[in-house]
mmCIF file of N, CA and C in Angstrom:
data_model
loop_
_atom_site.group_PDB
_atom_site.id
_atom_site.type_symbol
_atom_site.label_atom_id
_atom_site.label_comp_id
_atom_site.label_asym_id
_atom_site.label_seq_id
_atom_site.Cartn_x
_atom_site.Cartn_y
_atom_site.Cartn_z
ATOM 1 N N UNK A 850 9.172 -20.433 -23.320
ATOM 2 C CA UNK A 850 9.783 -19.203 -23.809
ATOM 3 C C UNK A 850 8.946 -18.654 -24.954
ATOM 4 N N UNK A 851 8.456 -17.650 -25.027
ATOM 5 C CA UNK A 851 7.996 -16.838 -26.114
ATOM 6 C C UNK A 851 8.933 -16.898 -27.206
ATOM 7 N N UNK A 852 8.058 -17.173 -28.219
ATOM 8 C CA UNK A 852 8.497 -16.796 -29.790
ATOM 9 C C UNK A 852 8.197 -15.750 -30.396
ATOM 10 N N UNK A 853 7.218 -14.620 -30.093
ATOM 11 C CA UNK A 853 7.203 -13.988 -31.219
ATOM 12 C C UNK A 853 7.959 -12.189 -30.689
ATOM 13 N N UNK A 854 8.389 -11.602 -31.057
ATOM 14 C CA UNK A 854 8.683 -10.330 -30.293
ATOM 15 C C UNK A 854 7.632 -9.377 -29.697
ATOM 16 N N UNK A 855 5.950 -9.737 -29.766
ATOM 17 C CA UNK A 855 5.124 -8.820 -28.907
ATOM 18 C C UNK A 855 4.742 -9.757 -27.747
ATOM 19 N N UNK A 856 5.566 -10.986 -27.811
ATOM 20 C CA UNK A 856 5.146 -11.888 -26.597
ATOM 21 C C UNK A 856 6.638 -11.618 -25.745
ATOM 22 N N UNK A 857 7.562 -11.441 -26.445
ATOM 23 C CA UNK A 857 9.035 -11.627 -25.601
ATOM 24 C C UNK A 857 8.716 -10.184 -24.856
ATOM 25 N N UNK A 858 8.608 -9.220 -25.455
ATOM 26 C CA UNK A 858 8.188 -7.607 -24.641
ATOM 27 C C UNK A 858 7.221 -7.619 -23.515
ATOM 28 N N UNK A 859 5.985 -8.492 -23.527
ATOM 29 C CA UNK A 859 5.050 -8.440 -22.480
ATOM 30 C C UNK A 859 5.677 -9.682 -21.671
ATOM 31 N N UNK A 860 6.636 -10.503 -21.711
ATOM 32 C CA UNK A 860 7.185 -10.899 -20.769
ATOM 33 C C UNK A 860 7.920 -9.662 -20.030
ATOM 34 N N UNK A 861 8.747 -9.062 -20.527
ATOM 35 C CA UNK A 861 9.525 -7.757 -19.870
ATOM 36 C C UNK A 861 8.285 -6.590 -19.504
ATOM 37 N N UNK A 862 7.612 -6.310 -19.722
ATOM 38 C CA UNK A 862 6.738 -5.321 -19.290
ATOM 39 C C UNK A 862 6.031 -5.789 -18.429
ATOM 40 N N UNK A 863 5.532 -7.035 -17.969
ATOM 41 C CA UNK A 863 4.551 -7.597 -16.895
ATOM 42 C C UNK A 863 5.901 -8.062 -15.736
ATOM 43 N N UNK A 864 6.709 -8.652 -15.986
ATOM 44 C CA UNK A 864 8.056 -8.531 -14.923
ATOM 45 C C UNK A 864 8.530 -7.512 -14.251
ATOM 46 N N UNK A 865 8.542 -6.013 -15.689
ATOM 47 C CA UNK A 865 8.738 -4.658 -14.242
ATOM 48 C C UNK A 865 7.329 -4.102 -13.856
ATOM 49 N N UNK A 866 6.404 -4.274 -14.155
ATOM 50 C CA UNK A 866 5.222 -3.831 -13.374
ATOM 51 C C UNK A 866 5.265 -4.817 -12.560
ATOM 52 N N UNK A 867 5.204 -5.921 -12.218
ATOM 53 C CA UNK A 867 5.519 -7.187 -11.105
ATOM 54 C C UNK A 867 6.274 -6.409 -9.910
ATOM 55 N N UNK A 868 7.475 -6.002 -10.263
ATOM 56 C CA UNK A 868 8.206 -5.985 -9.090
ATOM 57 C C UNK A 868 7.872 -4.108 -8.171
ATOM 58 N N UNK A 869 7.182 -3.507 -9.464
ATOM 59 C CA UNK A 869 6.681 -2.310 -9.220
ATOM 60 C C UNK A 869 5.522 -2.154 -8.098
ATOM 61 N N UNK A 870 4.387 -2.972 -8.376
ATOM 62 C CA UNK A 870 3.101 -3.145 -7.991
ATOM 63 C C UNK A 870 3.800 -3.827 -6.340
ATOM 64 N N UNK A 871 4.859 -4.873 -6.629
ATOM 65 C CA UNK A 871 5.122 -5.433 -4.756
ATOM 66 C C UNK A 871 5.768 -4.367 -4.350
ATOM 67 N N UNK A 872 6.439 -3.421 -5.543
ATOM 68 C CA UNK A 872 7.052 -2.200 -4.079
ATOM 69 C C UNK A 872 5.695 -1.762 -3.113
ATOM 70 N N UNK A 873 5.190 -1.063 -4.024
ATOM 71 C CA UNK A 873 4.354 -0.368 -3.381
ATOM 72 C C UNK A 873 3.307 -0.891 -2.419
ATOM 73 N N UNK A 874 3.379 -2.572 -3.130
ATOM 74 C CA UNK A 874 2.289 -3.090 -1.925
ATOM 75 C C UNK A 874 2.808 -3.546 -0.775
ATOM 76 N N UNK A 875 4.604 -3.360 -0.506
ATOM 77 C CA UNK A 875 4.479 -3.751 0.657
ATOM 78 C C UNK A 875 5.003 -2.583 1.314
ATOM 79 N N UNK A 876 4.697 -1.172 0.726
ATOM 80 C CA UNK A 876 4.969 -0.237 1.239
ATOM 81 C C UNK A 876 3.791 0.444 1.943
ATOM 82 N N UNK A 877 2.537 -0.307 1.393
ATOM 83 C CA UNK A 877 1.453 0.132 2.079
ATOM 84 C C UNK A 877 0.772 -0.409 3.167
ATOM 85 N N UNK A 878 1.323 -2.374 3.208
ATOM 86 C CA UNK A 878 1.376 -3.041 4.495
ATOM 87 C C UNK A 878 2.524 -2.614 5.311
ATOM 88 N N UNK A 879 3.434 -2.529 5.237
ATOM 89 C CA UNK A 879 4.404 -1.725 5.691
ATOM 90 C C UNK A 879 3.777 -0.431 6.802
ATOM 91 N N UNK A 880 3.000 0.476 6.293
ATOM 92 C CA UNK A 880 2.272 1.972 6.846
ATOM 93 C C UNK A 880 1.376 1.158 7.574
ATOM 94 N N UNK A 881 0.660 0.530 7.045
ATOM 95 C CA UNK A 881 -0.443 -0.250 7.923
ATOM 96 C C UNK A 881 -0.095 -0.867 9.110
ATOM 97 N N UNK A 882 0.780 -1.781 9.044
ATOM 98 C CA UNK A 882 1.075 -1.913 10.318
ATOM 99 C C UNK A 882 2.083 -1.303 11.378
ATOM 100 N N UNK A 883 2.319 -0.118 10.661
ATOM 101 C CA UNK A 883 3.215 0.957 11.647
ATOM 102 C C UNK A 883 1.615 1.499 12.499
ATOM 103 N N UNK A 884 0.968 1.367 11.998
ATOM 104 C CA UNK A 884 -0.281 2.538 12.573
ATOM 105 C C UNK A 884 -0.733 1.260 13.123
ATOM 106 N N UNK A 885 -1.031 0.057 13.488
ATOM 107 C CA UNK A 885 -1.213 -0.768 14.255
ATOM 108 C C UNK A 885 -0.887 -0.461 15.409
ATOM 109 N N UNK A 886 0.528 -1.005 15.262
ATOM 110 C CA UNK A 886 1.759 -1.114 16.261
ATOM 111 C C UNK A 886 1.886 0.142 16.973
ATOM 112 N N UNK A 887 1.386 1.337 16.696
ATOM 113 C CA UNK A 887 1.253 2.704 17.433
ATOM 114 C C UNK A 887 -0.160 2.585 18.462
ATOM 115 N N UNK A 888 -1.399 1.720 17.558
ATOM 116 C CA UNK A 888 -2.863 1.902 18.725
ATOM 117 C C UNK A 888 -2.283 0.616 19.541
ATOM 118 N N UNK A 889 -1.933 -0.470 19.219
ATOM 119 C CA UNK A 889 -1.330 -1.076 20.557
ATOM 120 C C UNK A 889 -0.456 -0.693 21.498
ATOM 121 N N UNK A 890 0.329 0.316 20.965
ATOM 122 C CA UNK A 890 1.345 0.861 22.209
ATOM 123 C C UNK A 890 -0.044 1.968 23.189
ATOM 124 N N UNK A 891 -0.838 2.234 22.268
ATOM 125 C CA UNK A 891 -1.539 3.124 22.866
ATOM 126 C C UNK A 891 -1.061 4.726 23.308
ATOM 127 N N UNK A 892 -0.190 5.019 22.322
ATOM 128 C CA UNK A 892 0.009 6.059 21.828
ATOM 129 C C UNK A 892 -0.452 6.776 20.781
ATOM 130 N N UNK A 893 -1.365 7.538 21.446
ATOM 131 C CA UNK A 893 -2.625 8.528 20.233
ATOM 132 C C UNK A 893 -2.119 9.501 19.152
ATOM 133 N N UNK A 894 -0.968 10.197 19.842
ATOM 134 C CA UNK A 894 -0.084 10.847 19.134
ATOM 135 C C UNK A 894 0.305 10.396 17.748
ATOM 136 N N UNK A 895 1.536 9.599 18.153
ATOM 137 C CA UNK A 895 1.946 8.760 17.252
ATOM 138 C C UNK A 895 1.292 8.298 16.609
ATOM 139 N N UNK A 896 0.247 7.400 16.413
ATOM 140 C CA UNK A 896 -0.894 6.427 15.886
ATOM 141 C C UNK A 896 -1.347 7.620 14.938
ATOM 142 N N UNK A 897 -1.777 9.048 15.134
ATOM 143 C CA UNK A 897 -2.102 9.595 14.382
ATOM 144 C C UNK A 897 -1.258 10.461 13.168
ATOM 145 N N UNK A 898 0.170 10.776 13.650
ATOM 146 C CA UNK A 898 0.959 10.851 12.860
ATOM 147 C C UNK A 898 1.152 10.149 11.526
ATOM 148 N N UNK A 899 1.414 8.727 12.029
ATOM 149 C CA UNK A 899 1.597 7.239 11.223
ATOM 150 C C UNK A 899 0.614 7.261 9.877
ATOM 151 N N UNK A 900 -0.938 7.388 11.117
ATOM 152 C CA UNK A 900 -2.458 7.132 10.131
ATOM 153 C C UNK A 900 -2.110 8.207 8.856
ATOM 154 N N UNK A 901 -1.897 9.598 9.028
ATOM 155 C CA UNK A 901 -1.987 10.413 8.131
ATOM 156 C C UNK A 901 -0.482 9.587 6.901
ATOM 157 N N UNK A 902 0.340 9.528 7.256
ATOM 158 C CA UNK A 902 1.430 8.872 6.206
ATOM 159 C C UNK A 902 0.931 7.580 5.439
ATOM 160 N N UNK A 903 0.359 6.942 6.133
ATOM 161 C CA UNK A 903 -0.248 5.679 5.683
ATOM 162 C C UNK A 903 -1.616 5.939 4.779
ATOM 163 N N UNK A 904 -2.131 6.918 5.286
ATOM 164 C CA UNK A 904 -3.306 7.389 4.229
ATOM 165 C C UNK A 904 -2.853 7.573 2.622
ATOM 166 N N UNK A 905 -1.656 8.610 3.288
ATOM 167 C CA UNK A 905 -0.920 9.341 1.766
ATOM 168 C C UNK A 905 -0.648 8.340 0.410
ATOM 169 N N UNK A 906 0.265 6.895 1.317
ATOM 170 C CA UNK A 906 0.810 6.029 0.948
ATOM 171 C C UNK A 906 -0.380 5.427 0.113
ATOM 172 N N UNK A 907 -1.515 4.820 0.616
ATOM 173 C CA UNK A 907 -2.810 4.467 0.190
ATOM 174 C C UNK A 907 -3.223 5.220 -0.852
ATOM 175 N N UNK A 908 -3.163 6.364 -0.822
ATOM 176 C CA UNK A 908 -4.056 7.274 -1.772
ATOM 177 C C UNK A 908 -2.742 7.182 -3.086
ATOM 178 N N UNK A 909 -1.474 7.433 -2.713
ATOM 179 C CA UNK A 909 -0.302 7.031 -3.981
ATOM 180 C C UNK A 909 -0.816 5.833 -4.703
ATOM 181 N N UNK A 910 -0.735 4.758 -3.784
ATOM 182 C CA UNK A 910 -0.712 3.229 -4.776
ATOM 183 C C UNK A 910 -1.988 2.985 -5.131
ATOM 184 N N UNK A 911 -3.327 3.922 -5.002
ATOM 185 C CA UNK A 911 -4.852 4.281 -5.768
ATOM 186 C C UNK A 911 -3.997 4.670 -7.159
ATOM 187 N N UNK A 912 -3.709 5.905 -7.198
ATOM 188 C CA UNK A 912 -3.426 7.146 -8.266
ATOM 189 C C UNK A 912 -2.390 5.764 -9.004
ATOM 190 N N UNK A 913 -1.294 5.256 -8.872
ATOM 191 C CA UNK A 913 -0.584 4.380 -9.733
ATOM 192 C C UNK A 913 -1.305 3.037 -9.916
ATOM 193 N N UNK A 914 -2.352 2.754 -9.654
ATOM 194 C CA UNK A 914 -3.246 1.614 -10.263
ATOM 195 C C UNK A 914 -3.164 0.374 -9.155
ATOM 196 N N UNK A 915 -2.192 0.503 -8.315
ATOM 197 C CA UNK A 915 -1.481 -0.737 -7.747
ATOM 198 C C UNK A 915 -2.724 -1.498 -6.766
ATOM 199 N N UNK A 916 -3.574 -0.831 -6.052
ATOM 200 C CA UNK A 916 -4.674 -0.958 -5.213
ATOM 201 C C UNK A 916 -5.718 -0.772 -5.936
ATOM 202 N N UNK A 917 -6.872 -0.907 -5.777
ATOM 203 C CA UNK A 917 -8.376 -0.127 -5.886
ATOM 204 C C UNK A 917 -8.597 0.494 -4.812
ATOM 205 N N UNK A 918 -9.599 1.361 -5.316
ATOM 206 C CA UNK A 918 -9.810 2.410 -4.575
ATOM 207 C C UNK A 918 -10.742 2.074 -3.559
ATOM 208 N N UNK A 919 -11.431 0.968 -3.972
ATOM 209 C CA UNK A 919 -12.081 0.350 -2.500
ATOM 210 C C UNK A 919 -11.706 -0.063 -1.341
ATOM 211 N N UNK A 920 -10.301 -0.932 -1.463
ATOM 212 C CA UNK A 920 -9.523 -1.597 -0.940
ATOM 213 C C UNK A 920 -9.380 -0.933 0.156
ATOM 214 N N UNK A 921 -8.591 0.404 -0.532
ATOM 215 C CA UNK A 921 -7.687 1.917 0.086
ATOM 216 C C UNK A 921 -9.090 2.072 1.059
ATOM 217 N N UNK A 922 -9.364 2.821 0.579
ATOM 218 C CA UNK A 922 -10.910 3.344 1.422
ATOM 219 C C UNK A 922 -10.997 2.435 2.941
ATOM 220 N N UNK A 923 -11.340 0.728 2.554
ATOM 221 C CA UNK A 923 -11.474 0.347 3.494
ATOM 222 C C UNK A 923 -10.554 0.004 4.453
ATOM 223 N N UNK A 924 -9.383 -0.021 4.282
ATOM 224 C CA UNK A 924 -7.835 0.108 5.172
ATOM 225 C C UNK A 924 -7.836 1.640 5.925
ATOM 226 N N UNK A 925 -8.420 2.436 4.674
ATOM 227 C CA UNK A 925 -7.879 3.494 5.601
ATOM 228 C C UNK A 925 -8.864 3.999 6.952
ATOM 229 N N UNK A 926 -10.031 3.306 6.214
ATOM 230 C CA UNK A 926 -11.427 3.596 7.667
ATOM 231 C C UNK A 926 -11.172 2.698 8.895
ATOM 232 N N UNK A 927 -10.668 1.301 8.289
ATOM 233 C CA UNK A 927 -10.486 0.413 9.400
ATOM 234 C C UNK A 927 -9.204 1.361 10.586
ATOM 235 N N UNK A 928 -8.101 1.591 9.771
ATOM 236 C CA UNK A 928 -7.178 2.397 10.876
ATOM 237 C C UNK A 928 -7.804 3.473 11.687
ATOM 238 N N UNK A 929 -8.793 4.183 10.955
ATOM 239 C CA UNK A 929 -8.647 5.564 11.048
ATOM 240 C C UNK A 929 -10.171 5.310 12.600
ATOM 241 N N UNK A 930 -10.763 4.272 12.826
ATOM 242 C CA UNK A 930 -11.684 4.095 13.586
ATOM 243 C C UNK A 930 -10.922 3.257 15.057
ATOM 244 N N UNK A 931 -9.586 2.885 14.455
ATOM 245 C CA UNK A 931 -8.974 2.059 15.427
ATOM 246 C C UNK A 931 -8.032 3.019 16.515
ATOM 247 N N UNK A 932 -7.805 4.007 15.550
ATOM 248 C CA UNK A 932 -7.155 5.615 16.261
ATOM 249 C C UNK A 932 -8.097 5.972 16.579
ATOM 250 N N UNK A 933 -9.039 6.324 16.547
ATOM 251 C CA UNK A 933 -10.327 6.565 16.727
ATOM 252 C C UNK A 933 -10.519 6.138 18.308
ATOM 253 N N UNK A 934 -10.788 4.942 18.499
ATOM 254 C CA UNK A 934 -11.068 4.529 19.899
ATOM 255 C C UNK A 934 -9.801 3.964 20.739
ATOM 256 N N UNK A 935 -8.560 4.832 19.999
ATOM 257 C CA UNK A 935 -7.973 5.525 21.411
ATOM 258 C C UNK A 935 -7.962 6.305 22.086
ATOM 259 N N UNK A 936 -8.372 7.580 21.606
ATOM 260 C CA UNK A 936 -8.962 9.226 21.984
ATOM 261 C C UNK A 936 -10.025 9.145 22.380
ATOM 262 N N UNK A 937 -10.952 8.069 22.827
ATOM 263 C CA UNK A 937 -12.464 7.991 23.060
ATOM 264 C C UNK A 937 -12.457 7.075 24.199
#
């Protein structure tokens, strides 16, 4: 247990960024594998609908710190090539 009061506060401030950072990260595996589960049905439509929401989602949890921007980038190329060679 923390003793001093700038240690008892960064217990409470690293606990709600904790549960902040898993919203969003499993809101972005969450999108990710909706846009999966669309190129396996092999529905192009859909799959591309999904990709664009899942991008958005990606580019949110960039802008709030929760991801890097590399990460994002490379999730969103990996989907976006996997929709990709369903239309092809």
């Amino acid at each position: 247990m923390p003793n001093k009061k700038s240690a008892k506060k960064r217990v409470l401030v690293s606990e709600r960024n904790r549960i902040y950072n898993r919203f969003w990260k499993t809101r972005c595996k969450n999108a990710v594998k909706k846009v999966l589960e669309a190129v396996e049905q092999k529905d192009t439509e859909l799959a591309t609908k999904r990709l664009n929401v899942a991008q958005g989602v990606l580019d949110k949890a960039v802008v709030k710190g929760v991801v890097h921007r590399n990460t994002a980038a490379r999730r969103k190329s990996s989907m976006a090539a996997k929709v990709k060679s369903l239309s092809a």
